[in-house]
XYZ file of C-alpha atoms in Angstrom:
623
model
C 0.000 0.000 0.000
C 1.609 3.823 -0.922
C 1.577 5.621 1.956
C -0.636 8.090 0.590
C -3.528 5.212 1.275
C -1.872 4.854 4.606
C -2.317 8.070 5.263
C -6.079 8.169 4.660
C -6.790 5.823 6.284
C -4.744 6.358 8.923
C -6.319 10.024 9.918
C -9.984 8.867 9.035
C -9.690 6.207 12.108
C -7.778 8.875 14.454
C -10.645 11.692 13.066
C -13.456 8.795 14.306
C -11.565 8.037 17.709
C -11.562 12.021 17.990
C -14.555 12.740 16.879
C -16.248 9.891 19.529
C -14.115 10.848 22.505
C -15.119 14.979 22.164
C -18.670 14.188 21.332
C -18.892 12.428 24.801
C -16.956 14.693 26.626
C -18.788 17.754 25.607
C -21.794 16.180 25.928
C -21.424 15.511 29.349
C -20.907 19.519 30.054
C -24.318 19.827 28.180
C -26.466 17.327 30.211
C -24.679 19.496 33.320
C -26.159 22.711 31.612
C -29.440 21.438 31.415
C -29.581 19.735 34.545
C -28.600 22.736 36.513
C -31.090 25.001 37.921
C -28.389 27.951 39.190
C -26.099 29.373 36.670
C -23.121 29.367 39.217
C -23.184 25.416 39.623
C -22.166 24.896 35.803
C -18.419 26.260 37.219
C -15.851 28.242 34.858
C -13.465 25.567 35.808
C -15.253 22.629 34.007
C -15.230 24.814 31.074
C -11.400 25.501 31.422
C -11.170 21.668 32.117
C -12.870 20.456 28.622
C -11.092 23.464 26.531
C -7.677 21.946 27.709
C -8.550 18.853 26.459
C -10.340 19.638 23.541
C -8.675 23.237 22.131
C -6.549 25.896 24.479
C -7.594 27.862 27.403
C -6.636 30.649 25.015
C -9.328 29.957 22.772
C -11.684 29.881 25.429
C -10.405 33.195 26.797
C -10.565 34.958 23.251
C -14.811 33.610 22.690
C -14.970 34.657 26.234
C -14.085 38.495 25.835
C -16.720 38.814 22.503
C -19.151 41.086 22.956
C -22.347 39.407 24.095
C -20.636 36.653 25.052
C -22.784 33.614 26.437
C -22.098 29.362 26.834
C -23.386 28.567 23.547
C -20.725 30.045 21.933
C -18.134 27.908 24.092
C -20.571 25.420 22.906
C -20.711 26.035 19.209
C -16.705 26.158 19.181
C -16.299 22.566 20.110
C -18.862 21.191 18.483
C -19.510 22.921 14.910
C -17.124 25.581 14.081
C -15.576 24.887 10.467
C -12.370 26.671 11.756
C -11.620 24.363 14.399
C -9.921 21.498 13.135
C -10.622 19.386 16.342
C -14.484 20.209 16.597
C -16.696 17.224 16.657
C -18.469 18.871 12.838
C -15.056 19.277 11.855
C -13.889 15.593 12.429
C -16.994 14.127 10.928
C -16.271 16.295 7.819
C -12.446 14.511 7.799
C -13.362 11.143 8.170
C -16.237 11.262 5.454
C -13.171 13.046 2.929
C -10.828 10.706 3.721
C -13.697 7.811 4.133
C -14.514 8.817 0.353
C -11.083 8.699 -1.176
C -10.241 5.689 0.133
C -13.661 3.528 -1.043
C -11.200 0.779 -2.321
C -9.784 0.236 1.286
C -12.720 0.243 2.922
C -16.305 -1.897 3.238
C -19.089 0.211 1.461
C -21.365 0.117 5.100
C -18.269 1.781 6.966
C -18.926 4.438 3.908
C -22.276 4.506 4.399
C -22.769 5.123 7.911
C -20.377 7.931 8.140
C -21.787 9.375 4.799
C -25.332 9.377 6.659
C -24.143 11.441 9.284
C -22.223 13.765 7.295
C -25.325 14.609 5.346
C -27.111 15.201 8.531
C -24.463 17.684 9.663
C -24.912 19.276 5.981
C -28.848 19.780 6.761
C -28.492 21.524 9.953
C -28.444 25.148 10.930
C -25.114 24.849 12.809
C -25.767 28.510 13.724
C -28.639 28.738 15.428
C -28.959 24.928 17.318
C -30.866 24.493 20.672
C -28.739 22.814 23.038
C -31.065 19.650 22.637
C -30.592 19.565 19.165
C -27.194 19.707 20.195
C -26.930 16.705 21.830
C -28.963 14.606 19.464
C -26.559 15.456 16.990
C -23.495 14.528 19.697
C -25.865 11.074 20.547
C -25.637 10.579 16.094
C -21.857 10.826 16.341
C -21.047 8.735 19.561
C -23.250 6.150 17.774
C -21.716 6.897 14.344
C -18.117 6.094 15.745
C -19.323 2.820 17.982
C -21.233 1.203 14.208
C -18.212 2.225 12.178
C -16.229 0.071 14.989
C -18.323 -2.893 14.487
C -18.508 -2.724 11.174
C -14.875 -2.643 10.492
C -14.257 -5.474 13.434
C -17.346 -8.099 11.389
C -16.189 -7.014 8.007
C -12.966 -6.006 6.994
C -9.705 -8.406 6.663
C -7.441 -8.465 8.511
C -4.892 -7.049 5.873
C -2.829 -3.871 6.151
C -5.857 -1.733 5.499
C -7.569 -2.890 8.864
C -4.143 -2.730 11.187
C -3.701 1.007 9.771
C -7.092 1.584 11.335
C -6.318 -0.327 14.292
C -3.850 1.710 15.102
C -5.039 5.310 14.188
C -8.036 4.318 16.841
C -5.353 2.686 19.904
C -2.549 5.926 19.421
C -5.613 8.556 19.478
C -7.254 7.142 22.614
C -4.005 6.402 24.136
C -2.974 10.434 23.849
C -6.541 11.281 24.480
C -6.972 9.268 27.935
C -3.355 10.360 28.511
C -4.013 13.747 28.236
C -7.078 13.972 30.126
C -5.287 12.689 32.828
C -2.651 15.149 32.529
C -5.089 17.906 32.815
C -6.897 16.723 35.517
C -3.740 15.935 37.658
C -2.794 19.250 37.442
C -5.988 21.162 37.669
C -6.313 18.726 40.732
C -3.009 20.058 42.613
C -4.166 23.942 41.837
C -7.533 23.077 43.922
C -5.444 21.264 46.637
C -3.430 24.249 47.341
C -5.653 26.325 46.740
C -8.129 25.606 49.201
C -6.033 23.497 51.268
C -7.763 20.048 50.757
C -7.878 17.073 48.324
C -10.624 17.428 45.861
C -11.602 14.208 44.091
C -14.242 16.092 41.402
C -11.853 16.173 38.413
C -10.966 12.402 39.164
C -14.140 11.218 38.871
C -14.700 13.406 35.798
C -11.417 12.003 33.934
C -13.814 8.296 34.916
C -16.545 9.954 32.897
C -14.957 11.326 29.753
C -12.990 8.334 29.264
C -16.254 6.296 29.499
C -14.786 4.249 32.285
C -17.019 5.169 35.809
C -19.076 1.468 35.878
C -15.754 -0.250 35.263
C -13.946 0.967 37.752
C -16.489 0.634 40.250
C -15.942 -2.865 39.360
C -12.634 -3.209 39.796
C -11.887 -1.081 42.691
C -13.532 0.599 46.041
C -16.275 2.812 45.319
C -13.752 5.749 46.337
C -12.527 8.144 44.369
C -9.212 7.778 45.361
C -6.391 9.569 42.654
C -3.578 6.595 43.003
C -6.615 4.109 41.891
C -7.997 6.067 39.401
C -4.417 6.845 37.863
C -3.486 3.460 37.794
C -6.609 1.979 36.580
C -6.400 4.601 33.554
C -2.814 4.012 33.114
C -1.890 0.756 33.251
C -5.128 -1.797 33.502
C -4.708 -4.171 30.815
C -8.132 -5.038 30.785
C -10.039 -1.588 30.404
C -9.682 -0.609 26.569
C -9.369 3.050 27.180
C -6.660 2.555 29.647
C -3.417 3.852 28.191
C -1.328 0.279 28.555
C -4.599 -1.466 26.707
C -3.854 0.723 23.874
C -0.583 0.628 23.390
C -0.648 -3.202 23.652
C -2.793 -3.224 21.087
C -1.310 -0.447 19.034
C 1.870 -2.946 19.129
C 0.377 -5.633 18.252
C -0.881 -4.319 14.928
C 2.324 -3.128 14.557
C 3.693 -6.900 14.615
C 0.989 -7.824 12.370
C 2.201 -5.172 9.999
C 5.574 -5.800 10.018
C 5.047 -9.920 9.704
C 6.450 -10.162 13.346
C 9.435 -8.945 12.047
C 11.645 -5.898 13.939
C 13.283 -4.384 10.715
C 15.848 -1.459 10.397
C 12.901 1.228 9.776
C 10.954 -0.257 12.527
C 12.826 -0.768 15.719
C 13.292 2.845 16.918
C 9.347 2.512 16.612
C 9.360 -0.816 18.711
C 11.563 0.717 21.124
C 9.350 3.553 22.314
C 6.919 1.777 22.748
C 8.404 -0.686 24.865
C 10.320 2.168 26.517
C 7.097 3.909 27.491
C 5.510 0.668 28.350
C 8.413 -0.470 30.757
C 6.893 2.347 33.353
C 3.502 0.737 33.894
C 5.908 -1.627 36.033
C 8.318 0.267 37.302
C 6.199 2.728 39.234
C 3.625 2.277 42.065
C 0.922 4.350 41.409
C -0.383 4.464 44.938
C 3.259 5.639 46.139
C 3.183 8.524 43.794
C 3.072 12.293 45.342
C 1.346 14.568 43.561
C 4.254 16.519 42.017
C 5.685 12.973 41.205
C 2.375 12.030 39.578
C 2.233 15.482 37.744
C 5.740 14.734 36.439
C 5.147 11.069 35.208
C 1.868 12.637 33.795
C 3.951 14.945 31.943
C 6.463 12.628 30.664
C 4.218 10.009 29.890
C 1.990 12.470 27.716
C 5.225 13.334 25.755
C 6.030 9.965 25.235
C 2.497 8.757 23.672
C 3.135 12.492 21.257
C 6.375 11.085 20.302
C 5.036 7.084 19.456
C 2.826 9.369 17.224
C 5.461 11.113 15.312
C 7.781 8.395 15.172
C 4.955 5.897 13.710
C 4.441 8.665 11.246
C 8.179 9.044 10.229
C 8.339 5.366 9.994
C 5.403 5.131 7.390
C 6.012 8.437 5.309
C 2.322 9.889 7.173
C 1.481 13.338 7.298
C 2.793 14.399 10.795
C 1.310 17.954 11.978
C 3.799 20.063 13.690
C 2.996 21.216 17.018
C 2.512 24.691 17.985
C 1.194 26.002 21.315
C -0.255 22.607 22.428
C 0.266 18.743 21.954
C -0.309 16.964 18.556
C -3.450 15.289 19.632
C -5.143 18.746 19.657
C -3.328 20.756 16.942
C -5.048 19.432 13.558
C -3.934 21.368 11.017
C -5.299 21.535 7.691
C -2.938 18.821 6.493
C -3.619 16.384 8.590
C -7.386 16.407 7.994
C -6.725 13.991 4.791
C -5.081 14.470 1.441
C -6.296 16.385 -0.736
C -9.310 14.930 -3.528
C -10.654 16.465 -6.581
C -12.996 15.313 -9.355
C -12.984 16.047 -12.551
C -14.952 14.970 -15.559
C -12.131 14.691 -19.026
C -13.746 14.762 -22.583
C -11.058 13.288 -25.105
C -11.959 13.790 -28.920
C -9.430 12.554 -31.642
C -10.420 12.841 -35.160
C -9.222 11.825 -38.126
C -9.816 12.450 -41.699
C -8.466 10.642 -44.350
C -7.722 11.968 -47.581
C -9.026 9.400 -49.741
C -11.576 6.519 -48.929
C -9.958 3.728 -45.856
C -11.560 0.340 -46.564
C -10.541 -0.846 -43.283
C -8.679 -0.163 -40.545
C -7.066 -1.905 -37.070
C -6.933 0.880 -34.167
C -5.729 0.794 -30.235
C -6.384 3.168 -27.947
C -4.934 4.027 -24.388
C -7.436 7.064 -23.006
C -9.154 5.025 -19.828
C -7.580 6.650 -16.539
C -6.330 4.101 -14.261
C -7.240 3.120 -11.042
C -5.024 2.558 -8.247
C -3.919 3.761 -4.729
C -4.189 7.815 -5.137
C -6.760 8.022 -8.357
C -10.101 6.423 -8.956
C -12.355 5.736 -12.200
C -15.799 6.133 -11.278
C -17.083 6.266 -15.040
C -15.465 5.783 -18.525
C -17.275 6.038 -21.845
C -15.753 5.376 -25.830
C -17.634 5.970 -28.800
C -16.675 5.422 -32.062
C -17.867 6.545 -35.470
C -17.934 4.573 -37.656
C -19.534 2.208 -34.713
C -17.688 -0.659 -33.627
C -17.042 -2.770 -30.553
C -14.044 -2.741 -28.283
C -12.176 -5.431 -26.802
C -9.602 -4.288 -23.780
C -7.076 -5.553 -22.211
C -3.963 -4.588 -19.901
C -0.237 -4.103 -21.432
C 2.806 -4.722 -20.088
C 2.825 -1.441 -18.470
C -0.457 -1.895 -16.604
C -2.041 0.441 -18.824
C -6.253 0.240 -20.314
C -5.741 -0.780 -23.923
C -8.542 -0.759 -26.067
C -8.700 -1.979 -29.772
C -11.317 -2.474 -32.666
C -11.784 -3.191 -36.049
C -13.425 -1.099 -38.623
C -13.989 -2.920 -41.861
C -16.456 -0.218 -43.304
C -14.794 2.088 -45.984
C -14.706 5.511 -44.285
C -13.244 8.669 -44.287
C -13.929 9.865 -41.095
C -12.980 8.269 -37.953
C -13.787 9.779 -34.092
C -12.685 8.229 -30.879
C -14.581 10.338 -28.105
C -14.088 9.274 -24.261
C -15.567 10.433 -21.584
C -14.010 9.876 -18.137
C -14.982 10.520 -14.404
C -11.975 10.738 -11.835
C -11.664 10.831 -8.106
C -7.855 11.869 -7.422
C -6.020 12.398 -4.102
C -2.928 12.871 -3.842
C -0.696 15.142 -1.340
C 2.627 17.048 -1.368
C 5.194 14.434 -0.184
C 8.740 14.068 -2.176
C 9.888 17.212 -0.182
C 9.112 15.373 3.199
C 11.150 12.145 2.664
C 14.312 11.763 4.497
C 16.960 10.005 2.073
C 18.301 7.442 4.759
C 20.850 5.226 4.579
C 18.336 2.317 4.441
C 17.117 4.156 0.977
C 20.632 4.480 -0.051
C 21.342 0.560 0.388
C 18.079 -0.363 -1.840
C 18.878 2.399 -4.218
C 22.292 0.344 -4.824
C 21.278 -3.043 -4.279
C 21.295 -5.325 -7.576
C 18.298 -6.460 -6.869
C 16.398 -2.822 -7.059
C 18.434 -2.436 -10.313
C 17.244 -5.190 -11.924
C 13.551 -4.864 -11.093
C 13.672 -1.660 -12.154
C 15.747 -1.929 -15.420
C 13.162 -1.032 -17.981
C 13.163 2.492 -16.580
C 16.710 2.323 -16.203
C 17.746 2.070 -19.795
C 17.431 5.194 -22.261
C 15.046 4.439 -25.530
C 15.551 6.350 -29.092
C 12.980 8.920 -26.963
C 15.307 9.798 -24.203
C 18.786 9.262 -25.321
C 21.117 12.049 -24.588
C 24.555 12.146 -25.611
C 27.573 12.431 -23.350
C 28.393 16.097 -23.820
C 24.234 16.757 -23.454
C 25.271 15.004 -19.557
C 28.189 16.504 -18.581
C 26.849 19.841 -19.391
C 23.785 19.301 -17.136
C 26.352 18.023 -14.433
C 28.565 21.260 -14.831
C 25.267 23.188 -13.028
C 23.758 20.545 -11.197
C 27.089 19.244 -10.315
C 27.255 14.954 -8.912
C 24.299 12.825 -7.490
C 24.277 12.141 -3.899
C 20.596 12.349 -2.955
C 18.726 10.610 -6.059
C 15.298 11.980 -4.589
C 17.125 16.079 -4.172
C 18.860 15.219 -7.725
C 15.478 14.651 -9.553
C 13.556 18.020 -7.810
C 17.496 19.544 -8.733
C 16.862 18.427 -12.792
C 13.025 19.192 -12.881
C 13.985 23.092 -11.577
C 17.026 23.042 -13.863
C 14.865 21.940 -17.128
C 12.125 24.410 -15.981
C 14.787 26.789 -16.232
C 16.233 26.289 -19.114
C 13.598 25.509 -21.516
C 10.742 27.201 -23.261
C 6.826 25.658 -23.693
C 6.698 25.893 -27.254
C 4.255 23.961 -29.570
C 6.056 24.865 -32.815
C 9.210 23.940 -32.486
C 8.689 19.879 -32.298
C 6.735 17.291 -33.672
C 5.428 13.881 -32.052
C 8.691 12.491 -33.411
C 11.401 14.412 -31.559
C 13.950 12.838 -29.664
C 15.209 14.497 -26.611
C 18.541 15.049 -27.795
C 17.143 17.445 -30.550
C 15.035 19.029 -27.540
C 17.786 19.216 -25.428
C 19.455 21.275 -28.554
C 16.600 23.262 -29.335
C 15.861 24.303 -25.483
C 12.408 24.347 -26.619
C 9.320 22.092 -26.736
C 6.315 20.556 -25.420
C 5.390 18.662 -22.428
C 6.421 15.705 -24.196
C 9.725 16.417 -25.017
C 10.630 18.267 -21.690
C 9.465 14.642 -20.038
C 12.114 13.170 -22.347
C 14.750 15.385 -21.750
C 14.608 14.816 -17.970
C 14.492 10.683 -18.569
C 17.192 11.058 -20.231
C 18.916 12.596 -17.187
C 17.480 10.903 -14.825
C 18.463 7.299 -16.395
C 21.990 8.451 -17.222
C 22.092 8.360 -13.444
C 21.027 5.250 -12.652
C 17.529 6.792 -10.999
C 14.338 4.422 -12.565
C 12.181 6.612 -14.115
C 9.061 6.009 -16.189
C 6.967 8.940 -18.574
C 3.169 9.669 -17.201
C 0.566 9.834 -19.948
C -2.642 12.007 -18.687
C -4.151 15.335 -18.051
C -3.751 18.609 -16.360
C -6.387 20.307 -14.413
C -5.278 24.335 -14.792
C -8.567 26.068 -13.537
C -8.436 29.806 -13.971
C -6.057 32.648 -13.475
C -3.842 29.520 -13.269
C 0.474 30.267 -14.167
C 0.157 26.023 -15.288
C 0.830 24.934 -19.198
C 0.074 21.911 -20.885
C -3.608 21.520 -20.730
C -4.407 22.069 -24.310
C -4.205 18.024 -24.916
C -2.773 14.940 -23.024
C -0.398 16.211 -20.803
C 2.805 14.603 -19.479
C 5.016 14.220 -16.653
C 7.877 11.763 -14.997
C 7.286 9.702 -12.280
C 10.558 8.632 -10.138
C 11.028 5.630 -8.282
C 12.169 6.252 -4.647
C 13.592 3.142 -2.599
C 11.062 2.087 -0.281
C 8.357 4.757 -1.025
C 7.026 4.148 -4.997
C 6.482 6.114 -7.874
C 6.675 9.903 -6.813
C 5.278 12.013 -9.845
C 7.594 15.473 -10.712
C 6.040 18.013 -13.580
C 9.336 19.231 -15.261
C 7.108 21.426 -17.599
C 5.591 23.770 -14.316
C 8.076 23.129 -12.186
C 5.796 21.106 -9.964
C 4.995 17.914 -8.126
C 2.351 15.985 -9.542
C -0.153 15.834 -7.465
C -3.836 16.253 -7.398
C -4.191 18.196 -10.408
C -2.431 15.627 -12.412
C -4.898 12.802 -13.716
C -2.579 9.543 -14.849
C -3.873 7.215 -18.081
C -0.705 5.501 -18.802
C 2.819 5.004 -17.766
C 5.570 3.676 -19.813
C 9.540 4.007 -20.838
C 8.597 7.001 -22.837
C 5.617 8.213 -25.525
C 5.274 5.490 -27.368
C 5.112 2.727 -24.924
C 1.572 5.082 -23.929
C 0.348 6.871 -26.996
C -3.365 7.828 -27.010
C -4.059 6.294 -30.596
C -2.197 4.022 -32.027
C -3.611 1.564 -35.920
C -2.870 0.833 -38.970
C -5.309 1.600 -42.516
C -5.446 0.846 -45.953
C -5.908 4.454 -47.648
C -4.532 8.129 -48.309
C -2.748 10.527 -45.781
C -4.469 11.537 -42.470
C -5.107 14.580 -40.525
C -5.350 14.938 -36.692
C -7.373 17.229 -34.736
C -7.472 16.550 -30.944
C -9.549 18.577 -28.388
C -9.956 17.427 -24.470
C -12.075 19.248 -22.092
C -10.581 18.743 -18.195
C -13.373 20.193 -15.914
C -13.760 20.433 -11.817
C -17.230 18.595 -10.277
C -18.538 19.192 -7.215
C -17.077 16.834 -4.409
């Protein structure tokens, strides 16, 4: 799986974990609203108590001082405000985006049942709820999250789709429950100094938001005693919001993952968790003092941030950096998913013929693919004259479609019309060229599995004195992943988009001459550079999306693009003609060693010379 998928998938089960765990937590607060008949019993401090764990005391400060200030808008913030990554509105919107882009990975009720409450959310007046309405919605979420559970734990495999849930949901409530009970330690020791005896209220809160009240009572005293309640919480390997449950469990996946193997880009992950784990038996919870348990608090909060980062290095995931506040409540805009856009494509080729063609044998490569980042959701061919199509899948993985026209004509149009689903998200600038990378990158075996994009074709070829002047700027490779954003910003640089000055037949060694060209031969040109350094690197086949008032080129046709292969990561697409990486914009049809390994139309006819008109239509639908 690319870790694109991962990704998705990874942030639609942490979005579900979060959006479950706020829902409940804020809807507790409500029920206290309702339930109290003086204003002064719903206390400032439970409000301060739920921001911390849910957004920043700053936050709550800022909604605080607004003129006509009253609790629903504390209310509204958590629980619908578009501009609060972490609201429980917010979340649901995440995990239905990321839900949607990744259809192939998941079952089509999981879909379903977060699509239904989405829509819900869509048909209410988020601006003007009652605080019943409120908590009906809340109720539809807590119930959304514990369905999409059971769905996923009746009906999905057990392949690497389901442990990249797994553990999105166990490292999410493991922060979460951790950092309740960070909060509440500390909010705890203010009220003990402050008035000079223990008060047990936030303890038996922390019970409540982590859903865990009737358990405990079943495991321990009915007393509200903090060592208990920290240690139950922390280290009971039976409750499945305690912290040690979840990080069991997170492991486990892990192993699953990994094939029960401890590899070199897995063990610093291994180790923290087993170095965080190692406490739940080296301390004695009921020994603690409170500035002890307010530092292991601490620590141990850090620690569950850092599995977090480390799992997310380990996999290539979107990390978000921190700010003022811990990871678990600092969502930023990346981490809500990766990017998707639709488009609809209209592809017309037409030929005429100068004199009669009796018959005539035609392939075509115009159906989008579908794989890990982009998804067909409808194709369409017609053909005048009429006639059927037979398809099948080259070498290359690529649609190929053929038919036979045996009517005289003089006139042939292939039209296609194509629906795509693509996400895709900014990532060659985030990898970290390690030595593990280095090793495969040299390896024989990653040369030889990777030797048809190794070797230059009559395309690509550039001649030694072509090389050594690209390596007199651009100097030797050391990082192959840095060299190939170095050659697409040199090539950007030093050539001009120009449709005159080529033909379909130009090799890039004439380009290279020229400095001039089209999409097509800039692709070339960079092969050719690429290859002469041993990088794999194959030529993309597809279309641009510009959209308006865009600086982009190369959306009058099919547009093209190189696509490197990075050890350990997969085909990483770079746009030499803007300059760009080719992300979600970029709509892939076929991949190959060069242009004619994937061009559109391809046949042979009995008749006169031929003319080509081509016109394709790349347009943005509604999500």
């Amino acid at each position: 799986m690319l870790s694109r998928v991962a990704n998705s998938l990874y942030w639609m089960s942490r979005n579900a974990e979060r959006a479950e765990n706020n829902a409940r937590i804020l809807d507790v607060q409500l029920l206290q609203m309702i339930e109290a008949s003086d204003e002064e019993l719903v206390r400032d401090e439970d409000w301060k108590l739920i921001f911390e764990i849910c957004a920043s005391t700053d936050m709550m400060e800022y909604i605080k001082s607004l003129p006509e200030f009253n609790e629903d808008q504390l209310v509204h913030y958590l629980s619908m405000e578009e501009n609060n990554f972490n609201s429980v509105a917010s979340c649901v919107r995440f995990i239905r985006e990321n839900a949607r882009v990744s259809r192939d990975h998941i079952t089509d009720d999981y879909w379903e049942v977060w699509n239904r409450c989405y829509l819900s959310l869509q048909e209410m007046d988020t601006d003007n709820l009652q605080v019943h309405e409120m908590r009906q919605f809340l109720e539809k979420v807590k119930n959304t999250a514990l369905t999409s559970q059971g769905i996923i734990e009746s009906s999905m495999s057990r392949g690497v789709e389901y442990q990249m849930i797994k553990i999105g949901k166990w490292l999410e409530r493991a922060e979460k429950t951790a950092r309740i009970l960070n909060i509440v330690c500390e909010r705890t020791l203010a009220r003990a100094k402050a008035h000079q005896s223990e008060d047990y209220y936030y303890w038996l809160a922390a019970l409540r938001m982590t859903n865990g009240y009737d358990a405990y009572l079943k495991a321990n005293p009915p007393k509200m005693d903090p060592s208990l309640v920290l240690s139950f919480l922390v280290s009971n390997s039976t409750f499945p919001r305690s912290i040690r449950y979840c990080l069991d469990h997170m492991r486990e996946a892990i192993v699953k993952l990994e094939d029960g193997k401890v590899s070199h880009y897995s063990w610093e992950l291994f180790a923290k968790i087993d170095e965080l784990t190692a406490d739940f038996d080296r301390f004695n919870f009921q020994e603690l003092e409170p500035e002890d348990m307010m530092d292991f608090l601490n620590d141990f909060q850090n620690g569950c941030n850092e599995i977090g980062k480390v799992f997310s290095k380990t996999y290539y995931l979107i990390d978000p950096e921190t700010e003022n506040y811990t990871s678990t409540q600092n969502q930023t805009a990346n981490a809500k998913g990766i990017t998707s856009m639709k488009y609809k494509i209209e592809h017309t080729n037409i030929f005429e013929y100068d004199t009669i063609v009796d018959q005539s044998m035609n392939s075509i490569r115009l159906k989008p693919r579908t794989d890990e980042v982009q998804r067909l959701l409808e194709y369409r061919a017609e053909i005048t004259p009429a006639s059927l199509t037979k398809e099948h899948i080259d070498i290359w993985g690529n649609n190929v479609e053929t038919f036979f026209i045996a009517e005289h004509h003089q006139h042939l149009e292939v039209k296609t019309t194509s629906i795509v689903s693509i996400q895709k998200s900014p990532f060659i600038h985030q990898i970290d060229y390690s030595p593990e990378m280095r090793a495969i990158f040299h390896s024989k075996l990653f040369g030889e599995h990777y030797l048809a994009y190794l070797s230059n074709t009559a395309y690509t070829y550039l001649n030694p004195e072509q090389i050594k002047q690209v390596d007199r700027e651009l100097g030797q490779i050391e990082n192959p992943v840095q060299y190939a954003i170095d050659v697409m910003g040199y090539i950007h640089d030093h050539f001009t988009y120009n449709g005159e000055s080529t033909d379909v037949s130009t090799k890039a060694s004439e380009s290279f001459g020229l400095r001039n060209g089209v999409c097509q031969d800039i692709t070339h040109v960079m092969l050719g550079i690429l290859r002469s350094k041993h990088i794999p690197a194959r030529y993309v086949s597809g279309y641009l999306y510009v959209g308006e008032n865009s600086a982009l080129v190369g959306d009058a046709a099919s547009h093209a693009w190189v696509e490197v292969m990075v050890p350990g990561v997969g085909w990483v697409g770079l746009d030499p003609t803007n300059n760009i990486e080719a992300l979600e914009n970029h709509i892939r049809v076929g991949v190959g060693r060069d242009y004619n390994d994937v061009s559109p139309v391809q046949g042979i006819y009995r008749g006169g010379s031929q003319s080509l008109d081509v016109k394709v239509s790349v347009s943005l639908l509604d999500q």
